[in-house]
Amino acid sequence: GENVEQHPSTLSVQEGDSAVIKCTYSDSASNYFPWYKQELGKRPQLIIDIRSNVGEKKDQRIAVTLNKTAKHFSLHITETQPEDSAVYFCAASIGTGGFKTIFGAGTRLFVKA
Amino acid sequence: GAGVSQSPSNKVTEKGKDVELRCDPISGHTALYWYRQSLGQGLEFLIYFQGNSAPDKSGLPSDRFSAERTGGSVSTLTIQRTQQEDSAVYLCASSLVPGYRDRGTDTQYFGPGTRLTVL
């Protein structure tokens, strides 16, 4: 079955710097890759997603890139702010025959002011 | 409108007892997911319902776990003969119509979770 690996598990950056989180997936049939942000004690919320028919997507300070050949995708946060501190989860799912979603283990991001 | 709701928010039970966790998805959402999140860990897929199709149960960890979705709306996750390792936050999510290329229909909206503690 699908397996999603996420690195690093913890990331600490200075306010204003960029943060990059990387994920790899195992099932080449995966075609939808969302990223979720979970603040302490709160529920996960979608921040950005990408489909397999595009290589990059950007939304203000957040961007996601996808390399289908290598089966990896990355989240890029620029100009980080303290409120970006949270746990970020990548996920992969297959759009045919169901939409089972497998999440990575998460990256705890600390943005130091 | 109302988001995904779950009840109870907290459940403390004794080892060996059965528990039922409830999820009310967003009205009109056809897909419903259950996940388990242990302390400081990621989201573990448990089960997925889509419309009237047979659910994908491949993530259920043992036959003590079962789930149903009545009338295509409310879902109940049942854990029989609970064990201490079942202690976790159980999250439910729903999405509108997964698989379409339209933006937003795949987005999973999560409920607040049920924190289960098995003593």
PDB file of N, CA and C in Angstrom, chain A residues 32 36 38 43-44 46 49 51 53 57 89 95 98-105 108, chain B residues 4 33 35 37 41-43 45 48 56 58 98-101 106-108 110-112:
ATOM      1  N   TYR A  32      -3.009  13.159  -5.927  1.00  0.00           N
ATOM      2  CA  TYR A  32      -3.465  14.338  -5.196  1.00  0.00           C
ATOM      3  C   TYR A  32      -2.657  14.453  -3.913  1.00  0.00           C
ATOM      4  N   TYR A  36      -1.460  19.896   5.243  1.00  0.00           N
ATOM      5  CA  TYR A  36      -2.302  20.371   6.327  1.00  0.00           C
ATOM      6  C   TYR A  36      -1.430  20.965   7.428  1.00  0.00           C
ATOM      7  N   GLN A  38      -1.467  21.916  11.522  1.00  0.00           N
ATOM      8  CA  GLN A  38      -2.172  21.646  12.775  1.00  0.00           C
ATOM      9  C   GLN A  38      -1.504  22.427  13.902  1.00  0.00           C
ATOM     10  N   ARG A  43      -7.543  21.271  15.225  1.00  0.00           N
ATOM     11  CA  ARG A  43      -7.704  20.276  14.167  1.00  0.00           C
ATOM     12  C   ARG A  43      -6.841  20.646  12.959  1.00  0.00           C
ATOM     13  N   PRO A  44      -6.456  19.677  12.154  1.00  0.00           N
ATOM     14  CA  PRO A  44      -5.686  19.977  10.933  1.00  0.00           C
ATOM     15  C   PRO A  44      -6.532  20.787   9.954  1.00  0.00           C
ATOM     16  N   LEU A  46      -6.368  22.427   5.841  1.00  0.00           N
ATOM     17  CA  LEU A  46      -5.677  22.446   4.551  1.00  0.00           C
ATOM     18  C   LEU A  46      -5.061  23.821   4.307  1.00  0.00           C
ATOM     19  N   ASP A  49      -2.754  22.495  -1.802  1.00  0.00           N
ATOM     20  CA  ASP A  49      -2.737  21.148  -2.373  1.00  0.00           C
ATOM     21  C   ASP A  49      -2.279  21.228  -3.824  1.00  0.00           C
ATOM     22  N   ARG A  51      -2.170  18.779  -7.648  1.00  0.00           N
ATOM     23  CA  ARG A  51      -2.520  17.559  -8.372  1.00  0.00           C
ATOM     24  C   ARG A  51      -1.364  17.156  -9.251  1.00  0.00           C
ATOM     25  N   ASN A  53      -1.056  16.750 -12.264  1.00  0.00           N
ATOM     26  CA  ASN A  53      -0.933  17.307 -13.604  1.00  0.00           C
ATOM     27  C   ASN A  53      -0.193  18.657 -13.612  1.00  0.00           C
ATOM     28  N   LYS A  57       2.720  24.947  -7.437  1.00  0.00           N
ATOM     29  CA  LYS A  57       1.573  25.784  -7.122  1.00  0.00           C
ATOM     30  C   LYS A  57       1.967  26.723  -6.010  1.00  0.00           C
ATOM     31  N   PHE A  89       1.602  18.504   7.971  1.00  0.00           N
ATOM     32  CA  PHE A  89       1.472  17.137   7.462  1.00  0.00           C
ATOM     33  C   PHE A  89       1.325  17.156   5.942  1.00  0.00           C
ATOM     34  N   GLY A  95      -6.925   8.987  -6.820  1.00  0.00           N
ATOM     35  CA  GLY A  95      -8.258   9.463  -7.175  1.00  0.00           C
ATOM     36  C   GLY A  95      -9.156   8.471  -7.844  1.00  0.00           C
ATOM     37  N   GLY A  98     -11.647   5.129  -5.089  1.00  0.00           N
ATOM     38  CA  GLY A  98     -11.653   5.536  -3.690  1.00  0.00           C
ATOM     39  C   GLY A  98     -10.691   6.685  -3.479  1.00  0.00           C
ATOM     40  N   PHE A  99     -10.657   7.242  -2.318  1.00  0.00           N
ATOM     41  CA  PHE A  99      -9.803   8.383  -2.079  1.00  0.00           C
ATOM     42  C   PHE A  99      -9.123   8.258  -0.725  1.00  0.00           C
ATOM     43  N   LYS A 100      -8.622   7.066  -0.467  1.00  0.00           N
ATOM     44  CA  LYS A 100      -7.877   6.831   0.759  1.00  0.00           C
ATOM     45  C   LYS A 100      -6.691   7.775   0.804  1.00  0.00           C
ATOM     46  N   THR A 101      -6.511   8.439   1.909  1.00  0.00           N
ATOM     47  CA  THR A 101      -5.450   9.426   2.063  1.00  0.00           C
ATOM     48  C   THR A 101      -4.476   8.957   3.114  1.00  0.00           C
ATOM     49  N   ILE A 102      -3.201   8.923   2.743  1.00  0.00           N
ATOM     50  CA  ILE A 102      -2.144   8.530   3.669  1.00  0.00           C
ATOM     51  C   ILE A 102      -1.334   9.763   4.029  1.00  0.00           C
ATOM     52  N   PHE A 103      -1.167  10.005   5.311  1.00  0.00           N
ATOM     53  CA  PHE A 103      -0.457  11.171   5.801  1.00  0.00           C
ATOM     54  C   PHE A 103       0.978  10.820   6.179  1.00  0.00           C
ATOM     55  N   GLY A 104       1.852  11.811   6.032  1.00  0.00           N
ATOM     56  CA  GLY A 104       3.186  11.688   6.577  1.00  0.00           C
ATOM     57  C   GLY A 104       3.148  11.853   8.090  1.00  0.00           C
ATOM     58  N   ALA A 105       4.282  11.632   8.730  1.00  0.00           N
ATOM     59  CA  ALA A 105       4.342  11.646  10.190  1.00  0.00           C
ATOM     60  C   ALA A 105       4.326  13.051  10.771  1.00  0.00           C
ATOM     61  N   ARG A 108       7.302  19.318  12.866  1.00  0.00           N
ATOM     62  CA  ARG A 108       7.024  20.375  13.839  1.00  0.00           C
ATOM     63  C   ARG A 108       7.919  21.558  13.505  1.00  0.00           C
TER      64      ARG A 108
ATOM     65  N   VAL B   4     -17.643  20.134  10.716  1.00  0.00           N
ATOM     66  CA  VAL B   4     -17.712  18.753  11.157  1.00  0.00           C
ATOM     67  C   VAL B   4     -17.753  18.749  12.687  1.00  0.00           C
ATOM     68  N   TYR B  33     -14.110  10.371   6.448  1.00  0.00           N
ATOM     69  CA  TYR B  33     -12.879   9.669   6.800  1.00  0.00           C
ATOM     70  C   TYR B  33     -12.736   9.611   8.326  1.00  0.00           C
ATOM     71  N   TYR B  35      -9.616   8.991  11.188  1.00  0.00           N
ATOM     72  CA  TYR B  35      -8.183   8.881  11.428  1.00  0.00           C
ATOM     73  C   TYR B  35      -7.950   8.732  12.930  1.00  0.00           C
ATOM     74  N   GLN B  37      -4.920   9.684  15.825  1.00  0.00           N
ATOM     75  CA  GLN B  37      -3.703  10.451  16.067  1.00  0.00           C
ATOM     76  C   GLN B  37      -3.255  10.212  17.497  1.00  0.00           C
ATOM     77  N   GLN B  41       1.994  12.238  17.317  1.00  0.00           N
ATOM     78  CA  GLN B  41       2.202  11.436  16.104  1.00  0.00           C
ATOM     79  C   GLN B  41       1.383  11.976  14.937  1.00  0.00           C
ATOM     80  N   GLY B  42       1.547  11.312  13.793  1.00  0.00           N
ATOM     81  CA  GLY B  42       0.806  11.704  12.600  1.00  0.00           C
ATOM     82  C   GLY B  42      -0.594  11.155  12.594  1.00  0.00           C
ATOM     83  N   LEU B  43      -1.234  11.318  11.447  1.00  0.00           N
ATOM     84  CA  LEU B  43      -2.613  10.873  11.265  1.00  0.00           C
ATOM     85  C   LEU B  43      -2.610   9.486  10.632  1.00  0.00           C
ATOM     86  N   PHE B  45      -4.664   6.619   8.934  1.00  0.00           N
ATOM     87  CA  PHE B  45      -5.924   6.353   8.239  1.00  0.00           C
ATOM     88  C   PHE B  45      -6.588   5.104   8.820  1.00  0.00           C
ATOM     89  N   TYR B  48     -12.684   4.866   5.226  1.00  0.00           N
ATOM     90  CA  TYR B  48     -13.164   5.908   4.330  1.00  0.00           C
ATOM     91  C   TYR B  48     -14.503   5.485   3.735  1.00  0.00           C
ATOM     92  N   ASP B  56     -13.792   1.736   2.425  1.00  0.00           N
ATOM     93  CA  ASP B  56     -12.411   1.245   2.421  1.00  0.00           C
ATOM     94  C   ASP B  56     -11.996   1.068   3.873  1.00  0.00           C
ATOM     95  N   SER B  58      -9.362  -0.650   4.948  1.00  0.00           N
ATOM     96  CA  SER B  58      -8.014  -1.209   4.987  1.00  0.00           C
ATOM     97  C   SER B  58      -7.149  -0.676   6.116  1.00  0.00           C
ATOM     98  N   PRO B  98     -14.736  13.971  -3.642  1.00  0.00           N
ATOM     99  CA  PRO B  98     -13.338  13.716  -3.971  1.00  0.00           C
ATOM    100  C   PRO B  98     -13.178  13.188  -5.382  1.00  0.00           C
ATOM    101  N   GLY B  99     -12.073  13.536  -5.981  1.00  0.00           N
ATOM    102  CA  GLY B  99     -11.726  12.980  -7.283  1.00  0.00           C
ATOM    103  C   GLY B  99     -11.996  13.906  -8.437  1.00  0.00           C
ATOM    104  N   TYR B 100     -12.722  15.003  -8.218  1.00  0.00           N
ATOM    105  CA  TYR B 100     -12.966  15.926  -9.302  1.00  0.00           C
ATOM    106  C   TYR B 100     -11.817  16.913  -9.400  1.00  0.00           C
ATOM    107  N   ARG B 101     -11.609  17.468 -10.569  1.00  0.00           N
ATOM    108  CA  ARG B 101     -10.524  18.411 -10.753  1.00  0.00           C
ATOM    109  C   ARG B 101     -10.900  19.804 -10.264  1.00  0.00           C
ATOM    110  N   ASP B 106     -11.968  18.324  -2.985  1.00  0.00           N
ATOM    111  CA  ASP B 106     -11.208  17.279  -2.318  1.00  0.00           C
ATOM    112  C   ASP B 106     -10.822  17.661  -0.892  1.00  0.00           C
ATOM    113  N   THR B 107     -10.931  18.924  -0.569  1.00  0.00           N
ATOM    114  CA  THR B 107     -10.468  19.386   0.736  1.00  0.00           C
ATOM    115  C   THR B 107     -11.173  18.636   1.849  1.00  0.00           C
ATOM    116  N   GLN B 108     -10.395  18.084   2.740  1.00  0.00           N
ATOM    117  CA  GLN B 108     -10.952  17.403   3.905  1.00  0.00           C
ATOM    118  C   GLN B 108     -11.068  18.401   5.048  1.00  0.00           C
ATOM    119  N   PHE B 110     -11.751  18.775   8.939  1.00  0.00           N
ATOM    120  CA  PHE B 110     -11.653  17.924  10.111  1.00  0.00           C
ATOM    121  C   PHE B 110     -12.571  18.392  11.234  1.00  0.00           C
ATOM    122  N   GLY B 111     -13.031  17.427  12.003  1.00  0.00           N
ATOM    123  CA  GLY B 111     -13.737  17.737  13.237  1.00  0.00           C
ATOM    124  C   GLY B 111     -12.736  17.986  14.350  1.00  0.00           C
ATOM    125  N   PRO B 112     -13.221  18.348  15.533  1.00  0.00           N
ATOM    126  CA  PRO B 112     -12.331  18.651  16.657  1.00  0.00           C
ATOM    127  C   PRO B 112     -11.716  17.425  17.299  1.00  0.00           C
TER     128      PRO B 112
END
